[in-house]
Structure formats: structure tokens, C-alpha cells
Amino acid sequence: MYNSNFPNPGIHSGIQVERQSSNLIKVIGQGEISVPPDMAQVSIGVITESKVLLEAQQQNSKDIQRVLNSLHALGIPNNKIRTFDYRIDSEYDYIEGKQVFRGFKVTHLLEVKIEDLTKIGTIIDTTIENGANYVSNIQFKSSRKEYYYQQALTAAVSNAIQKAETISAKLRVRLNPIPFRVSEGMEESPRPFYQPGTFVKGATSTSIEPGEMSIKATVTADFHYFSY
């Protein structure tokens, strides 16, 4: 028969666990590593307009081949170049409320990966001299991105622990310094250098500065704390 003087251990344990689990400190830890990039990616292409579609296609094909030849001459291999956009659009003007056909526009854009950052300006200038009239979306990257991300992640965990310790000290409670739950946040992509619009023939001595890129990591950590 149940003795009311001795509470059920299972019930008592459940209450204690629930009481402890309500004493939580949740923090977000952040880590950031600034590193110099060692490679870049840039969009280079040719946009051709003509009233005759075949003429636009043929001229665009000739110009993009000249661009490709200039890239090869600069030491950029085929496996570092890919077409990421090719399209044909009909262009119209609006005159006195009426749609008037202006011609066709053929767009052929290449994605070029560059491993020697000192050549970026030369590559841009050379391709423009050889028919390119569109350059955009220069992105600097690191071949050791995962290595630096692990460093940023370590810093994020340390930051989360420091925050939890600061909060517990202010609350005058005892912190269990080992979090019982940690979740990794999303990495923030490095911000690209973006040049809107197009470059035109005649531009000289283009200077592109890579600077540094930031690799970031975020963690969310939950800690238990106890009253003294």
C-alpha cells in the first residue's frame, strides 16, 4: 500500500528535472575571421543589338570568340570559363503609346574564375579591347574557406560561453559551463564587389582592389544555471 509519508521517487525526480530545465540561459555566439582572398570570379560578356536576328547572333558569336581567345592568351584555361547566360530578347520602344519594334538583343555572358588576383584589371581591360562590353559581379573568395570557417566557428562557441558567463554572474547564479544544446547558425557569405551596368570600350587601366573578406559563423547555445 502506498505510504503518503514517502513521496513517489519517480514523481519527485520528474519535478526536479522540470524545475532544472526551466533554469535556462540561451545565447547566440558569433565569430568572424578576416582573411585575404586568393581567387576571384567575374562575369564578362558581349551584348549585341541589331534589327536582323541572324546578324546579331553572328556578330555576338565573333565577339565572344575574340573574348575567349584573349582569355586563353592571358593563361585562363577552358575549365575556368563557363557560359552561364545566353539569351535572345526582342527590344521595343514606346512612341505615343504604341509599341514599336527596335530590334533584337543577343546576350552571351561568361563566368571566369581567376586565381592570380594581380591579373584582374588586365583581364578586364584586355577582354574589353577584344569585344566584351559587359563586366559585372566580381566576387572574391578563398580556397581555404572551410579552414577559416572552422576558426570562426570556434570563436563563436567561445563567444557564446563568455556571454553565458556574463549573464550568470550578473544574475548571481551558478552556471554549468558546458551547454546542453548547441546549434550551428548559417554562415554569412562574403559580400561581393559589384559593378552595376557595363564597361565600355576605351576604359583604361582598370584597378580592382580585393581587400579582405569576412568569414562568419554563428551558434545558438543553451546552458543550465542553478541558484546558490
PDB file of C-alpha atoms in Angstrom:
ATOM      1  CA  MET A   1       0.000   0.000   0.000  1.00  0.00           C
ATOM      2  CA  TYR A   2       1.209   3.495  -0.826  1.00  0.00           C
ATOM      3  CA  ASN A   3       2.709   5.400   2.116  1.00  0.00           C
ATOM      4  CA  SER A   4       1.931   9.114   1.863  1.00  0.00           C
ATOM      5  CA  ASN A   5       4.907   9.944   4.105  1.00  0.00           C
ATOM      6  CA  PHE A   6       7.312   8.892   1.333  1.00  0.00           C
ATOM      7  CA  PRO A   7       6.582  10.562  -1.975  1.00  0.00           C
ATOM      8  CA  ASN A   8       6.959   8.518  -5.128  1.00  0.00           C
ATOM      9  CA  PRO A   9      10.645   8.876  -6.184  1.00  0.00           C
ATOM     10  CA  GLY A  10       9.690   8.920  -9.846  1.00  0.00           C
ATOM     11  CA  ILE A  11       7.284  11.808  -9.383  1.00  0.00           C
ATOM     12  CA  HIS A  12       9.799  13.687  -7.227  1.00  0.00           C
ATOM     13  CA  SER A  13      12.570  13.189  -9.832  1.00  0.00           C
ATOM     14  CA  GLY A  14      10.314  14.420 -12.605  1.00  0.00           C
ATOM     15  CA  ILE A  15       9.587  17.634 -10.731  1.00  0.00           C
ATOM     16  CA  GLN A  16      13.296  18.243 -10.127  1.00  0.00           C
ATOM     17  CA  VAL A  17      14.193  17.739 -13.784  1.00  0.00           C
ATOM     18  CA  GLU A  18      11.410  20.052 -14.882  1.00  0.00           C
ATOM     19  CA  ARG A  19      12.474  22.668 -12.330  1.00  0.00           C
ATOM     20  CA  GLN A  20      16.093  22.486 -13.503  1.00  0.00           C
ATOM     21  CA  SER A  21      15.238  22.562 -17.187  1.00  0.00           C
ATOM     22  CA  SER A  22      13.356  25.818 -16.657  1.00  0.00           C
ATOM     23  CA  ASN A  23      16.565  27.496 -15.459  1.00  0.00           C
ATOM     24  CA  LEU A  24      17.955  28.200 -18.883  1.00  0.00           C
ATOM     25  CA  ILE A  25      20.239  30.777 -20.420  1.00  0.00           C
ATOM     26  CA  LYS A  26      20.058  30.926 -24.204  1.00  0.00           C
ATOM     27  CA  VAL A  27      22.724  32.918 -26.056  1.00  0.00           C
ATOM     28  CA  ILE A  28      23.887  33.486 -29.608  1.00  0.00           C
ATOM     29  CA  GLY A  29      27.637  33.330 -30.135  1.00  0.00           C
ATOM     30  CA  GLN A  30      29.307  34.941 -33.131  1.00  0.00           C
ATOM     31  CA  GLY A  31      32.761  34.530 -34.617  1.00  0.00           C
ATOM     32  CA  GLU A  32      34.360  36.361 -37.509  1.00  0.00           C
ATOM     33  CA  ILE A  33      37.669  35.883 -39.311  1.00  0.00           C
ATOM     34  CA  SER A  34      39.041  38.451 -41.778  1.00  0.00           C
ATOM     35  CA  VAL A  35      41.250  36.894 -44.446  1.00  0.00           C
ATOM     36  CA  PRO A  36      42.754  37.989 -47.749  1.00  0.00           C
ATOM     37  CA  PRO A  37      41.077  36.326 -50.738  1.00  0.00           C
ATOM     38  CA  ASP A  38      43.215  34.236 -53.063  1.00  0.00           C
ATOM     39  CA  MET A  39      40.866  33.865 -56.027  1.00  0.00           C
ATOM     40  CA  ALA A  40      38.095  35.771 -57.790  1.00  0.00           C
ATOM     41  CA  GLN A  41      35.131  35.209 -60.061  1.00  0.00           C
ATOM     42  CA  VAL A  42      33.882  37.757 -62.595  1.00  0.00           C
ATOM     43  CA  SER A  43      31.123  37.934 -65.198  1.00  0.00           C
ATOM     44  CA  ILE A  44      32.338  39.033 -68.648  1.00  0.00           C
ATOM     45  CA  GLY A  45      30.225  39.093 -71.760  1.00  0.00           C
ATOM     46  CA  VAL A  46      29.045  40.547 -75.026  1.00  0.00           C
ATOM     47  CA  ILE A  47      25.683  42.198 -75.693  1.00  0.00           C
ATOM     48  CA  THR A  48      24.845  42.729 -79.381  1.00  0.00           C
ATOM     49  CA  GLU A  49      21.870  44.567 -80.876  1.00  0.00           C
ATOM     50  CA  SER A  50      20.600  44.506 -84.444  1.00  0.00           C
ATOM     51  CA  LYS A  51      17.337  44.720 -86.339  1.00  0.00           C
ATOM     52  CA  VAL A  52      18.220  41.420 -88.011  1.00  0.00           C
ATOM     53  CA  LEU A  53      18.447  38.471 -85.622  1.00  0.00           C
ATOM     54  CA  LEU A  54      20.940  36.480 -87.692  1.00  0.00           C
ATOM     55  CA  GLU A  55      23.288  39.469 -87.878  1.00  0.00           C
ATOM     56  CA  ALA A  56      23.091  39.946 -84.111  1.00  0.00           C
ATOM     57  CA  GLN A  57      23.833  36.257 -83.498  1.00  0.00           C
ATOM     58  CA  GLN A  58      26.761  36.157 -85.923  1.00  0.00           C
ATOM     59  CA  GLN A  59      28.350  39.341 -84.577  1.00  0.00           C
ATOM     60  CA  ASN A  60      27.874  38.188 -80.983  1.00  0.00           C
ATOM     61  CA  SER A  61      29.471  34.840 -81.805  1.00  0.00           C
ATOM     62  CA  LYS A  62      32.510  36.536 -83.376  1.00  0.00           C
ATOM     63  CA  ASP A  63      32.946  38.927 -80.451  1.00  0.00           C
ATOM     64  CA  ILE A  64      32.607  36.268 -77.756  1.00  0.00           C
ATOM     65  CA  GLN A  65      35.175  34.114 -79.579  1.00  0.00           C
ATOM     66  CA  ARG A  66      37.599  37.043 -79.541  1.00  0.00           C
ATOM     67  CA  VAL A  67      36.965  37.420 -75.805  1.00  0.00           C
ATOM     68  CA  LEU A  68      37.643  33.713 -75.269  1.00  0.00           C
ATOM     69  CA  ASN A  69      40.846  33.887 -77.307  1.00  0.00           C
ATOM     70  CA  SER A  70      42.044  36.852 -75.229  1.00  0.00           C
ATOM     71  CA  LEU A  71      41.348  34.965 -72.003  1.00  0.00           C
ATOM     72  CA  HIS A  72      43.292  31.951 -73.254  1.00  0.00           C
ATOM     73  CA  ALA A  73      46.178  34.226 -74.240  1.00  0.00           C
ATOM     74  CA  LEU A  74      46.257  35.503 -70.652  1.00  0.00           C
ATOM     75  CA  GLY A  75      46.597  31.963 -69.332  1.00  0.00           C
ATOM     76  CA  ILE A  76      42.985  31.312 -68.324  1.00  0.00           C
ATOM     77  CA  PRO A  77      42.207  27.642 -69.163  1.00  0.00           C
ATOM     78  CA  ASN A  78      38.884  26.373 -70.503  1.00  0.00           C
ATOM     79  CA  ASN A  79      37.951  24.715 -67.207  1.00  0.00           C
ATOM     80  CA  LYS A  80      37.959  28.169 -65.553  1.00  0.00           C
ATOM     81  CA  ILE A  81      35.490  29.604 -68.077  1.00  0.00           C
ATOM     82  CA  ARG A  82      31.839  28.710 -68.496  1.00  0.00           C
ATOM     83  CA  THR A  83      28.794  30.204 -70.183  1.00  0.00           C
ATOM     84  CA  PHE A  84      26.207  30.960 -67.515  1.00  0.00           C
ATOM     85  CA  ASP A  85      23.771  33.008 -69.592  1.00  0.00           C
ATOM     86  CA  TYR A  86      22.834  33.099 -73.266  1.00  0.00           C
ATOM     87  CA  ARG A  87      19.602  34.688 -74.389  1.00  0.00           C
ATOM     88  CA  ILE A  88      17.874  36.485 -77.237  1.00  0.00           C
ATOM     89  CA  ASP A  89      15.449  39.309 -76.474  1.00  0.00           C
ATOM     90  CA  SER A  90      13.187  41.429 -78.650  1.00  0.00           C
ATOM     91  CA  GLU A  91      13.560  45.144 -77.946  1.00  0.00           C
ATOM     92  CA  TYR A  92      10.759  47.676 -78.274  1.00  0.00           C
ATOM     93  CA  ASP A  93      10.312  51.418 -77.994  1.00  0.00           C
ATOM     94  CA  TYR A  94       7.090  53.069 -76.915  1.00  0.00           C
ATOM     95  CA  ILE A  95       6.199  56.022 -79.118  1.00  0.00           C
ATOM     96  CA  GLU A  96       2.974  57.933 -78.463  1.00  0.00           C
ATOM     97  CA  GLY A  97       1.646  54.969 -76.534  1.00  0.00           C
ATOM     98  CA  LYS A  98       2.418  52.468 -79.275  1.00  0.00           C
ATOM     99  CA  GLN A  99       4.876  49.604 -79.105  1.00  0.00           C
ATOM    100  CA  VAL A 100       7.433  49.885 -81.897  1.00  0.00           C
ATOM    101  CA  PHE A 101       9.915  47.114 -82.618  1.00  0.00           C
ATOM    102  CA  ARG A 102      13.521  48.333 -82.254  1.00  0.00           C
ATOM    103  CA  GLY A 103      15.493  45.158 -82.863  1.00  0.00           C
ATOM    104  CA  PHE A 104      16.970  42.057 -81.285  1.00  0.00           C
ATOM    105  CA  LYS A 105      19.448  41.815 -78.414  1.00  0.00           C
ATOM    106  CA  VAL A 106      21.729  38.806 -78.053  1.00  0.00           C
ATOM    107  CA  THR A 107      23.443  38.370 -74.675  1.00  0.00           C
ATOM    108  CA  HIS A 108      26.266  35.905 -74.013  1.00  0.00           C
ATOM    109  CA  LEU A 109      27.816  36.041 -70.534  1.00  0.00           C
ATOM    110  CA  LEU A 110      30.825  34.118 -69.264  1.00  0.00           C
ATOM    111  CA  GLU A 111      31.765  33.280 -65.690  1.00  0.00           C
ATOM    112  CA  VAL A 112      35.550  33.484 -65.367  1.00  0.00           C
ATOM    113  CA  LYS A 113      37.476  32.149 -62.374  1.00  0.00           C
ATOM    114  CA  ILE A 114      40.758  33.944 -61.690  1.00  0.00           C
ATOM    115  CA  GLU A 115      43.451  32.501 -59.437  1.00  0.00           C
ATOM    116  CA  ASP A 116      46.006  35.305 -59.856  1.00  0.00           C
ATOM    117  CA  LEU A 117      44.377  38.403 -58.348  1.00  0.00           C
ATOM    118  CA  THR A 118      47.053  40.676 -59.800  1.00  0.00           C
ATOM    119  CA  LYS A 119      45.621  39.933 -63.271  1.00  0.00           C
ATOM    120  CA  ILE A 120      42.040  41.059 -62.642  1.00  0.00           C
ATOM    121  CA  GLY A 121      42.490  44.575 -64.041  1.00  0.00           C
ATOM    122  CA  THR A 122      44.471  43.274 -67.026  1.00  0.00           C
ATOM    123  CA  ILE A 123      41.828  40.633 -67.760  1.00  0.00           C
ATOM    124  CA  ILE A 124      39.042  43.202 -67.696  1.00  0.00           C
ATOM    125  CA  ASP A 125      40.924  45.680 -69.897  1.00  0.00           C
ATOM    126  CA  THR A 126      42.037  43.007 -72.368  1.00  0.00           C
ATOM    127  CA  THR A 127      38.601  41.459 -72.808  1.00  0.00           C
ATOM    128  CA  ILE A 128      37.058  44.899 -73.344  1.00  0.00           C
ATOM    129  CA  GLU A 129      39.661  45.630 -76.004  1.00  0.00           C
ATOM    130  CA  ASN A 130      38.650  42.358 -77.661  1.00  0.00           C
ATOM    131  CA  GLY A 131      34.902  42.864 -77.820  1.00  0.00           C
ATOM    132  CA  ALA A 132      33.495  42.497 -74.298  1.00  0.00           C
ATOM    133  CA  ASN A 133      31.046  45.261 -73.380  1.00  0.00           C
ATOM    134  CA  TYR A 134      29.695  43.837 -70.131  1.00  0.00           C
ATOM    135  CA  VAL A 135      31.671  43.218 -66.927  1.00  0.00           C
ATOM    136  CA  SER A 136      29.960  42.725 -63.580  1.00  0.00           C
ATOM    137  CA  ASN A 137      29.640  40.875 -60.286  1.00  0.00           C
ATOM    138  CA  ILE A 138      33.262  40.472 -59.209  1.00  0.00           C
ATOM    139  CA  GLN A 139      33.374  38.145 -56.200  1.00  0.00           C
ATOM    140  CA  PHE A 140      36.464  37.494 -54.107  1.00  0.00           C
ATOM    141  CA  LYS A 141      36.812  34.073 -52.495  1.00  0.00           C
ATOM    142  CA  SER A 142      39.228  31.923 -50.511  1.00  0.00           C
ATOM    143  CA  SER A 143      40.351  28.422 -51.417  1.00  0.00           C
ATOM    144  CA  ARG A 144      40.732  27.781 -47.655  1.00  0.00           C
ATOM    145  CA  LYS A 145      37.205  28.863 -46.813  1.00  0.00           C
ATOM    146  CA  GLU A 146      36.381  25.734 -44.787  1.00  0.00           C
ATOM    147  CA  TYR A 147      39.585  26.053 -42.736  1.00  0.00           C
ATOM    148  CA  TYR A 148      38.836  29.675 -41.837  1.00  0.00           C
ATOM    149  CA  TYR A 149      35.186  28.848 -41.172  1.00  0.00           C
ATOM    150  CA  GLN A 150      36.254  26.303 -38.543  1.00  0.00           C
ATOM    151  CA  GLN A 151      38.253  29.065 -36.839  1.00  0.00           C
ATOM    152  CA  ALA A 152      35.241  31.370 -36.938  1.00  0.00           C
ATOM    153  CA  LEU A 153      33.071  28.579 -35.526  1.00  0.00           C
ATOM    154  CA  THR A 154      35.499  28.038 -32.632  1.00  0.00           C
ATOM    155  CA  ALA A 155      35.393  31.760 -31.893  1.00  0.00           C
ATOM    156  CA  ALA A 156      31.570  31.677 -31.991  1.00  0.00           C
ATOM    157  CA  VAL A 157      31.435  28.912 -29.373  1.00  0.00           C
ATOM    158  CA  SER A 158      33.859  30.808 -27.121  1.00  0.00           C
ATOM    159  CA  ASN A 159      31.760  33.931 -27.546  1.00  0.00           C
ATOM    160  CA  ALA A 160      28.609  32.031 -26.540  1.00  0.00           C
ATOM    161  CA  ILE A 161      30.294  30.730 -23.363  1.00  0.00           C
ATOM    162  CA  GLN A 162      31.534  34.208 -22.466  1.00  0.00           C
ATOM    163  CA  LYS A 163      28.054  35.654 -22.886  1.00  0.00           C
ATOM    164  CA  ALA A 164      26.506  32.941 -20.696  1.00  0.00           C
ATOM    165  CA  GLU A 165      29.137  33.541 -18.006  1.00  0.00           C
ATOM    166  CA  THR A 166      28.476  37.283 -18.064  1.00  0.00           C
ATOM    167  CA  ILE A 167      24.725  36.773 -17.718  1.00  0.00           C
ATOM    168  CA  SER A 168      25.035  34.232 -14.891  1.00  0.00           C
ATOM    169  CA  ALA A 169      27.459  36.485 -12.997  1.00  0.00           C
ATOM    170  CA  LYS A 170      25.045  39.395 -13.254  1.00  0.00           C
ATOM    171  CA  LEU A 171      22.161  37.187 -12.072  1.00  0.00           C
ATOM    172  CA  ARG A 172      24.355  35.761  -9.281  1.00  0.00           C
ATOM    173  CA  VAL A 173      23.614  32.184 -10.205  1.00  0.00           C
ATOM    174  CA  ARG A 174      25.886  29.193 -10.763  1.00  0.00           C
ATOM    175  CA  LEU A 175      26.365  28.285 -14.417  1.00  0.00           C
ATOM    176  CA  ASN A 176      27.031  24.857 -15.834  1.00  0.00           C
ATOM    177  CA  PRO A 177      29.745  25.962 -18.313  1.00  0.00           C
ATOM    178  CA  ILE A 178      29.025  23.072 -20.683  1.00  0.00           C
ATOM    179  CA  PRO A 179      25.989  23.839 -22.859  1.00  0.00           C
ATOM    180  CA  PHE A 180      23.466  21.033 -23.104  1.00  0.00           C
ATOM    181  CA  ARG A 181      22.389  22.112 -26.587  1.00  0.00           C
ATOM    182  CA  VAL A 182      24.351  23.840 -29.362  1.00  0.00           C
ATOM    183  CA  SER A 183      23.113  24.517 -32.883  1.00  0.00           C
ATOM    184  CA  GLU A 184      25.158  25.922 -35.709  1.00  0.00           C
ATOM    185  CA  GLY A 185      23.860  29.004 -37.458  1.00  0.00           C
ATOM    186  CA  MET A 186      24.105  29.912 -41.087  1.00  0.00           C
ATOM    187  CA  GLU A 187      27.368  31.211 -42.470  1.00  0.00           C
ATOM    188  CA  GLU A 188      27.169  34.680 -43.957  1.00  0.00           C
ATOM    189  CA  SER A 189      28.516  34.817 -47.490  1.00  0.00           C
ATOM    190  CA  PRO A 190      31.263  37.314 -48.216  1.00  0.00           C
ATOM    191  CA  ARG A 191      29.914  40.466 -49.804  1.00  0.00           C
ATOM    192  CA  PRO A 192      30.912  40.640 -53.478  1.00  0.00           C
ATOM    193  CA  PHE A 193      32.408  43.644 -55.182  1.00  0.00           C
ATOM    194  CA  TYR A 194      29.628  44.549 -57.589  1.00  0.00           C
ATOM    195  CA  GLN A 195      29.930  46.840 -60.562  1.00  0.00           C
ATOM    196  CA  PRO A 196      26.441  47.580 -61.885  1.00  0.00           C
ATOM    197  CA  GLY A 197      25.956  48.353 -65.539  1.00  0.00           C
ATOM    198  CA  THR A 198      28.600  47.758 -68.156  1.00  0.00           C
ATOM    199  CA  PHE A 199      32.113  48.759 -69.048  1.00  0.00           C
ATOM    200  CA  VAL A 200      32.627  50.420 -72.398  1.00  0.00           C
ATOM    201  CA  LYS A 201      35.422  50.208 -74.880  1.00  0.00           C
ATOM    202  CA  GLY A 202      38.073  52.806 -74.219  1.00  0.00           C
ATOM    203  CA  ALA A 203      38.242  52.253 -70.463  1.00  0.00           C
ATOM    204  CA  THR A 204      41.895  52.115 -69.474  1.00  0.00           C
ATOM    205  CA  SER A 205      43.914  50.766 -66.577  1.00  0.00           C
ATOM    206  CA  THR A 206      41.105  49.247 -64.539  1.00  0.00           C
ATOM    207  CA  SER A 207      42.199  48.862 -60.911  1.00  0.00           C
ATOM    208  CA  ILE A 208      40.452  46.294 -58.715  1.00  0.00           C
ATOM    209  CA  GLU A 209      41.425  46.049 -55.027  1.00  0.00           C
ATOM    210  CA  PRO A 210      40.495  42.730 -53.336  1.00  0.00           C
ATOM    211  CA  GLY A 211      40.929  43.971 -49.745  1.00  0.00           C
ATOM    212  CA  GLU A 212      39.846  41.407 -47.148  1.00  0.00           C
ATOM    213  CA  MET A 213      36.824  39.151 -46.889  1.00  0.00           C
ATOM    214  CA  SER A 214      34.961  38.225 -43.701  1.00  0.00           C
ATOM    215  CA  ILE A 215      34.053  34.645 -42.887  1.00  0.00           C
ATOM    216  CA  LYS A 216      31.437  34.445 -40.154  1.00  0.00           C
ATOM    217  CA  ALA A 217      29.900  31.710 -38.005  1.00  0.00           C
ATOM    218  CA  THR A 218      27.007  31.747 -35.542  1.00  0.00           C
ATOM    219  CA  VAL A 219      25.931  29.284 -32.859  1.00  0.00           C
ATOM    220  CA  THR A 220      22.955  29.190 -30.523  1.00  0.00           C
ATOM    221  CA  ALA A 221      23.768  27.625 -27.143  1.00  0.00           C
ATOM    222  CA  ASP A 222      21.551  26.681 -24.160  1.00  0.00           C
ATOM    223  CA  PHE A 223      23.014  26.490 -20.652  1.00  0.00           C
ATOM    224  CA  HIS A 224      21.621  25.315 -17.325  1.00  0.00           C
ATOM    225  CA  TYR A 225      22.064  27.528 -14.281  1.00  0.00           C
ATOM    226  CA  PHE A 226      21.392  26.874 -10.590  1.00  0.00           C
ATOM    227  CA  SER A 227      20.736  29.096  -7.617  1.00  0.00           C
ATOM    228  CA  TYR A 228      23.424  29.147  -4.886  1.00  0.00           C
TER     229      TYR A 228
END
